[in-house]
Short mmCIF file of C-alpha atoms in Angstrom, two decimals:
data_model
loop_
_atom_site.label_atom_id
_atom_site.label_comp_id
_atom_site.label_asym_id
_atom_site.label_seq_id
_atom_site.Cartn_x
_atom_site.Cartn_y
_atom_site.Cartn_z
CA UNK M 7 21.05 -9.43 21.61
CA UNK M 8 22.40 -11.38 18.61
CA UNK M 9 23.32 -14.81 19.93
CA UNK M 10 24.80 -15.99 16.60
CA UNK M 11 27.38 -13.99 14.72
CA UNK M 12 28.18 -14.84 11.13
CA UNK M 13 31.26 -13.84 9.18
CA UNK M 14 31.88 -12.48 6.67
CA UNK M 15 28.72 -10.45 6.28
CA UNK M 16 29.28 -10.08 2.51
CA UNK M 17 31.24 -12.21 0.10
CA UNK M 18 31.80 -11.77 -3.65
CA UNK M 19 33.87 -14.40 -5.43
CA UNK M 20 34.52 -15.73 -8.89
CA UNK M 21 33.00 -18.91 -10.13
CA UNK M 22 35.14 -21.92 -9.24
CA UNK M 23 36.66 -20.39 -6.05
CA UNK M 24 36.25 -22.00 -2.56
CA UNK M 25 34.84 -20.21 0.41
CA UNK M 26 34.08 -20.68 4.10
CA UNK M 27 31.36 -19.04 6.12
CA UNK M 28 31.52 -19.01 9.95
CA UNK M 29 28.76 -19.02 12.58
CA UNK M 30 29.93 -18.29 16.14
CA UNK M 31 28.24 -18.01 19.52
CA UNK M 32 29.11 -17.88 23.16
CA UNK M 33 26.11 -20.16 23.86
CA UNK M 34 25.90 -23.94 23.51
CA UNK M 35 23.19 -25.17 21.11
CA UNK M 36 21.70 -28.63 20.98
CA UNK M 37 21.69 -28.31 17.16
CA UNK M 38 22.53 -25.80 14.49
CA UNK M 39 20.82 -25.43 11.14
CA UNK M 40 21.99 -23.84 7.93
CA UNK M 41 19.54 -22.21 5.48
CA UNK M 42 19.87 -20.52 2.14
CA UNK M 43 17.52 -17.73 1.29
CA UNK M 44 16.89 -16.00 -2.11
CA UNK M 45 15.47 -12.51 -2.43
CA UNK M 46 11.73 -12.34 -1.70
CA UNK M 47 11.54 -15.98 -0.57
CA UNK M 48 11.63 -17.76 2.72
CA UNK M 49 14.83 -19.58 3.95
CA UNK M 50 15.32 -23.15 2.76
CA UNK M 51 16.84 -25.64 5.11
CA UNK M 52 20.12 -27.14 3.93
CA UNK M 53 21.30 -29.20 6.82
CA UNK M 54 21.02 -29.80 10.58
CA UNK M 55 24.05 -30.71 12.67
CA UNK M 56 23.48 -32.12 16.21
CA UNK M 57 26.65 -33.80 17.45
CA UNK M 58 29.74 -31.84 18.51
CA UNK M 59 32.44 -32.38 15.84
CA UNK M 60 29.96 -33.59 13.30
CA UNK M 61 30.73 -33.10 9.58
CA UNK M 62 28.04 -33.35 6.92
CA UNK M 63 28.38 -33.03 3.22
CA UNK M 64 25.82 -32.02 0.72
CA UNK M 65 27.37 -32.18 -2.79
CA UNK M 66 29.88 -29.33 -2.88
CA UNK M 67 28.82 -28.04 0.59
CA UNK M 68 30.57 -29.22 3.80
CA UNK M 69 29.07 -28.32 7.16
CA UNK M 70 30.92 -28.72 10.47
CA UNK M 71 29.62 -28.37 14.05
CA UNK M 72 32.21 -27.32 16.65
CA UNK M 73 33.32 -29.79 19.31
CA UNK M 74 31.80 -27.52 22.01
CA UNK M 75 28.55 -27.01 19.97
CA UNK M 76 29.02 -23.24 19.99
CA UNK M 77 30.05 -22.68 16.38
CA UNK M 78 29.67 -24.05 12.93
CA UNK M 79 31.18 -23.54 9.46
CA UNK M 80 29.97 -23.97 5.90
CA UNK M 81 32.53 -24.61 3.23
CA UNK M 82 31.65 -24.46 -0.48
CA UNK M 83 33.95 -25.96 -3.03
CA UNK M 84 34.10 -24.67 -6.59
CA UNK M 85 31.34 -22.12 -6.16
CA UNK M 86 28.85 -21.68 -8.91
CA UNK M 87 26.51 -18.74 -9.71
CA UNK M 88 23.59 -20.93 -8.48
CA UNK M 89 25.08 -20.76 -5.01
CA UNK M 90 24.35 -17.00 -4.77
CA UNK M 91 22.09 -16.18 -1.86
CA UNK M 92 21.84 -15.28 1.77
CA UNK M 93 23.27 -18.04 4.00
CA UNK M 94 21.85 -18.18 7.55
CA UNK M 95 22.76 -20.33 10.55
CA UNK M 96 20.23 -20.85 13.23
CA UNK M 97 20.23 -22.50 16.65
CA UNK M 98 17.37 -23.72 18.78
CA UNK M 99 16.77 -23.31 22.51
CA UNK M 100 16.87 -26.57 24.49
CA UNK M 101 13.09 -26.69 24.51
CA UNK M 102 12.88 -26.07 20.73
CA UNK M 103 10.40 -23.35 21.40
CA UNK M 104 12.58 -20.54 20.11
CA UNK M 105 15.14 -20.27 17.38
CA UNK M 106 17.88 -17.73 17.00
CA UNK M 107 19.14 -16.83 13.54
CA UNK M 108 22.57 -15.50 12.66
CA UNK M 109 23.20 -12.18 11.02
CA UNK M 110 23.55 -13.80 7.70
CA UNK M 111 26.19 -13.94 4.92
CA UNK M 112 25.28 -12.63 1.53
CA UNK M 113 27.19 -14.56 -1.13
CA UNK M 114 27.50 -13.48 -4.71
CA UNK M 115 29.27 -15.86 -7.20
CA UNK M 116 30.30 -14.02 -10.36
CA UNK M 117 30.33 -16.12 -13.58
CA UNK Q 19 2.21 -28.61 -3.51
CA UNK Q 20 2.15 -29.35 0.22
CA UNK Q 21 4.67 -26.83 1.47
CA UNK Q 22 4.01 -23.94 3.83
CA UNK Q 23 1.83 -21.24 2.29
CA UNK Q 24 1.25 -17.63 3.32
CA UNK Q 25 -1.29 -15.16 2.29
CA UNK Q 26 -1.06 -12.39 1.17
CA UNK Q 27 2.41 -12.31 -0.33
CA UNK Q 28 2.44 -8.48 -0.26
CA UNK Q 29 0.51 -5.97 1.73
CA UNK Q 30 0.67 -2.17 1.60
CA UNK Q 31 -1.19 -0.37 4.30
CA UNK Q 32 -1.43 3.08 5.81
CA UNK Q 33 -0.04 3.80 9.24
CA UNK Q 34 -2.72 3.19 11.87
CA UNK Q 35 -4.53 0.51 10.00
CA UNK Q 36 -4.83 -3.14 11.11
CA UNK Q 37 -3.52 -6.01 9.07
CA UNK Q 38 -3.83 -9.78 9.35
CA UNK Q 39 -1.64 -12.42 7.76
CA UNK Q 40 -2.41 -16.09 7.35
CA UNK Q 41 -0.13 -19.09 7.40
CA UNK Q 42 -1.04 -22.68 6.37
CA UNK Q 43 1.60 -25.06 7.60
CA UNK Q 44 2.48 -28.51 6.24
CA UNK Q 45 -0.50 -30.62 7.28
CA UNK Q 46 1.15 -33.07 9.70
CA UNK Q 47 3.38 -30.45 11.35
CA UNK Q 48 2.33 -29.64 14.94
CA UNK Q 49 4.92 -26.87 15.50
CA UNK Q 50 4.47 -23.43 13.92
CA UNK Q 51 6.70 -20.35 14.24
CA UNK Q 52 6.39 -16.74 13.20
CA UNK Q 53 9.38 -14.55 12.47
CA UNK Q 54 10.02 -10.96 11.27
CA UNK Q 55 12.87 -10.16 8.89
CA UNK Q 56 14.13 -6.76 7.84
CA UNK Q 57 16.40 -6.16 4.91
CA UNK Q 58 19.93 -7.49 5.35
CA UNK Q 59 19.20 -9.23 8.69
CA UNK Q 60 18.40 -12.69 9.75
CA UNK Q 61 14.84 -13.65 10.80
CA UNK Q 62 13.85 -12.61 14.35
CA UNK Q 63 11.68 -14.98 16.33
CA UNK Q 64 8.23 -13.67 17.23
CA UNK Q 65 6.19 -16.54 18.57
CA UNK Q 66 5.74 -20.32 18.69
CA UNK Q 67 2.76 -22.68 18.69
CA UNK Q 68 2.63 -26.33 19.45
CA UNK Q 69 -0.74 -27.50 18.13
CA UNK Q 70 -3.15 -24.75 19.22
CA UNK Q 71 -1.19 -23.66 22.30
CA UNK Q 72 1.02 -20.57 22.11
CA UNK Q 73 4.02 -21.58 24.14
CA UNK Q 74 6.59 -18.85 23.52
CA UNK Q 75 6.35 -15.18 22.72
CA UNK Q 76 9.31 -12.83 22.06
CA UNK Q 77 9.58 -9.47 23.80
CA UNK Q 78 9.50 -8.13 20.21
CA UNK Q 79 5.91 -9.05 20.15
CA UNK Q 80 4.31 -5.84 21.47
CA UNK Q 81 0.77 -5.47 22.59
CA UNK Q 82 -0.22 -4.52 19.03
CA UNK Q 83 0.73 -7.97 17.80
CA UNK Q 84 -1.41 -11.02 18.34
CA UNK Q 85 -1.26 -14.52 16.90
CA UNK Q 86 -3.61 -17.40 16.93
CA UNK Q 87 -3.81 -21.00 15.81
CA UNK Q 88 -7.38 -21.89 16.70
CA UNK Q 89 -7.62 -25.51 15.63
CA UNK Q 90 -3.95 -26.36 15.57
CA UNK Q 91 -3.85 -25.99 11.80
CA UNK Q 92 -3.59 -22.59 10.11
CA UNK Q 93 -2.35 -19.56 12.03
CA UNK Q 94 -3.01 -15.86 11.89
CA UNK Q 95 -0.83 -12.92 12.83
CA UNK Q 96 -2.55 -9.58 13.39
CA UNK Q 97 -0.87 -6.21 13.78
CA UNK Q 98 -3.04 -3.43 15.15
CA UNK Q 99 -2.39 0.27 14.55
CA UNK Q 100 0.48 -0.40 12.24
CA UNK Q 101 3.59 1.80 12.38
CA UNK Q 102 6.22 2.43 9.81
CA UNK Q 103 8.63 0.41 11.87
CA UNK Q 104 6.48 -2.67 11.26
CA UNK Q 105 7.48 -2.70 7.61
CA UNK Q 106 9.25 -6.04 7.20
CA UNK Q 107 8.95 -9.56 5.77
CA UNK Q 108 6.83 -11.76 8.02
CA UNK Q 109 7.76 -15.43 7.80
CA UNK Q 110 5.96 -18.49 9.01
CA UNK Q 111 7.69 -21.85 9.48
CA UNK Q 112 6.36 -25.27 10.51
CA UNK Q 113 8.07 -28.40 11.72
CA UNK Q 114 7.55 -31.88 12.98
CA UNK Q 115 11.10 -32.35 14.31
CA UNK Q 116 11.92 -29.41 16.46
CA UNK Q 117 15.14 -28.62 14.72
CA UNK Q 118 13.99 -28.78 11.09
CA UNK Q 119 11.85 -25.87 10.07
CA UNK Q 120 10.20 -25.43 6.71
CA UNK Q 121 9.48 -21.82 5.78
CA UNK Q 122 6.73 -20.27 3.66
CA UNK Q 123 7.51 -17.57 1.10
CA UNK Q 124 6.69 -14.78 3.55
CA UNK Q 125 4.37 -11.73 3.54
CA UNK Q 126 6.08 -8.46 2.77
CA UNK Q 127 4.39 -5.60 4.73
CA UNK Q 128 4.92 -1.99 3.72
CA UNK Q 129 3.46 0.66 6.02
CA UNK Q 130 3.18 4.09 4.39
#
């Protein structure tokens, strides 16, 4: 059972365009994390959001946690080829003993 | 470099053989996780250690899989009698804060 659904699954855009990736669940999470993964490497943590409604910014990336703590979004402004990669959201169980990853969004930014 | 390391990076084995992977976490991290990832999918949780205690195991972890963290530092994941369906990337992550995991580069297993 996939607890976290991401959309879109694939995204191919031109350099300079904006995009939004969504991470949705029917479950409430105490926190959600966003990772970026490049081929053949492990995921790299981008951000953790813990409070419902929280918005965090990391340069051109904006992350939002839903008010009910069931969903999150990642918005990239003026995408660059270096943003290409697999974007993953992940939520932890209340105990922190187990993490559930989303299905992933594969982003390609064309120069 | 003091990040998470995994060894080997690649492993090719024949069906039926046993394999063992090693993970060295960031030194002060007491939490350690193992995941499996197949192409085009997000990582799937396998097991979790807090110090040397294995506190959580996924139902994905069949009897052929075993993991240890004997002294609360490095960890090993062993797969016995490998099957072609075991072909995947095996990822290790460690953390100090429960919601911030740092991943190693992974071990890519190919079972022929």
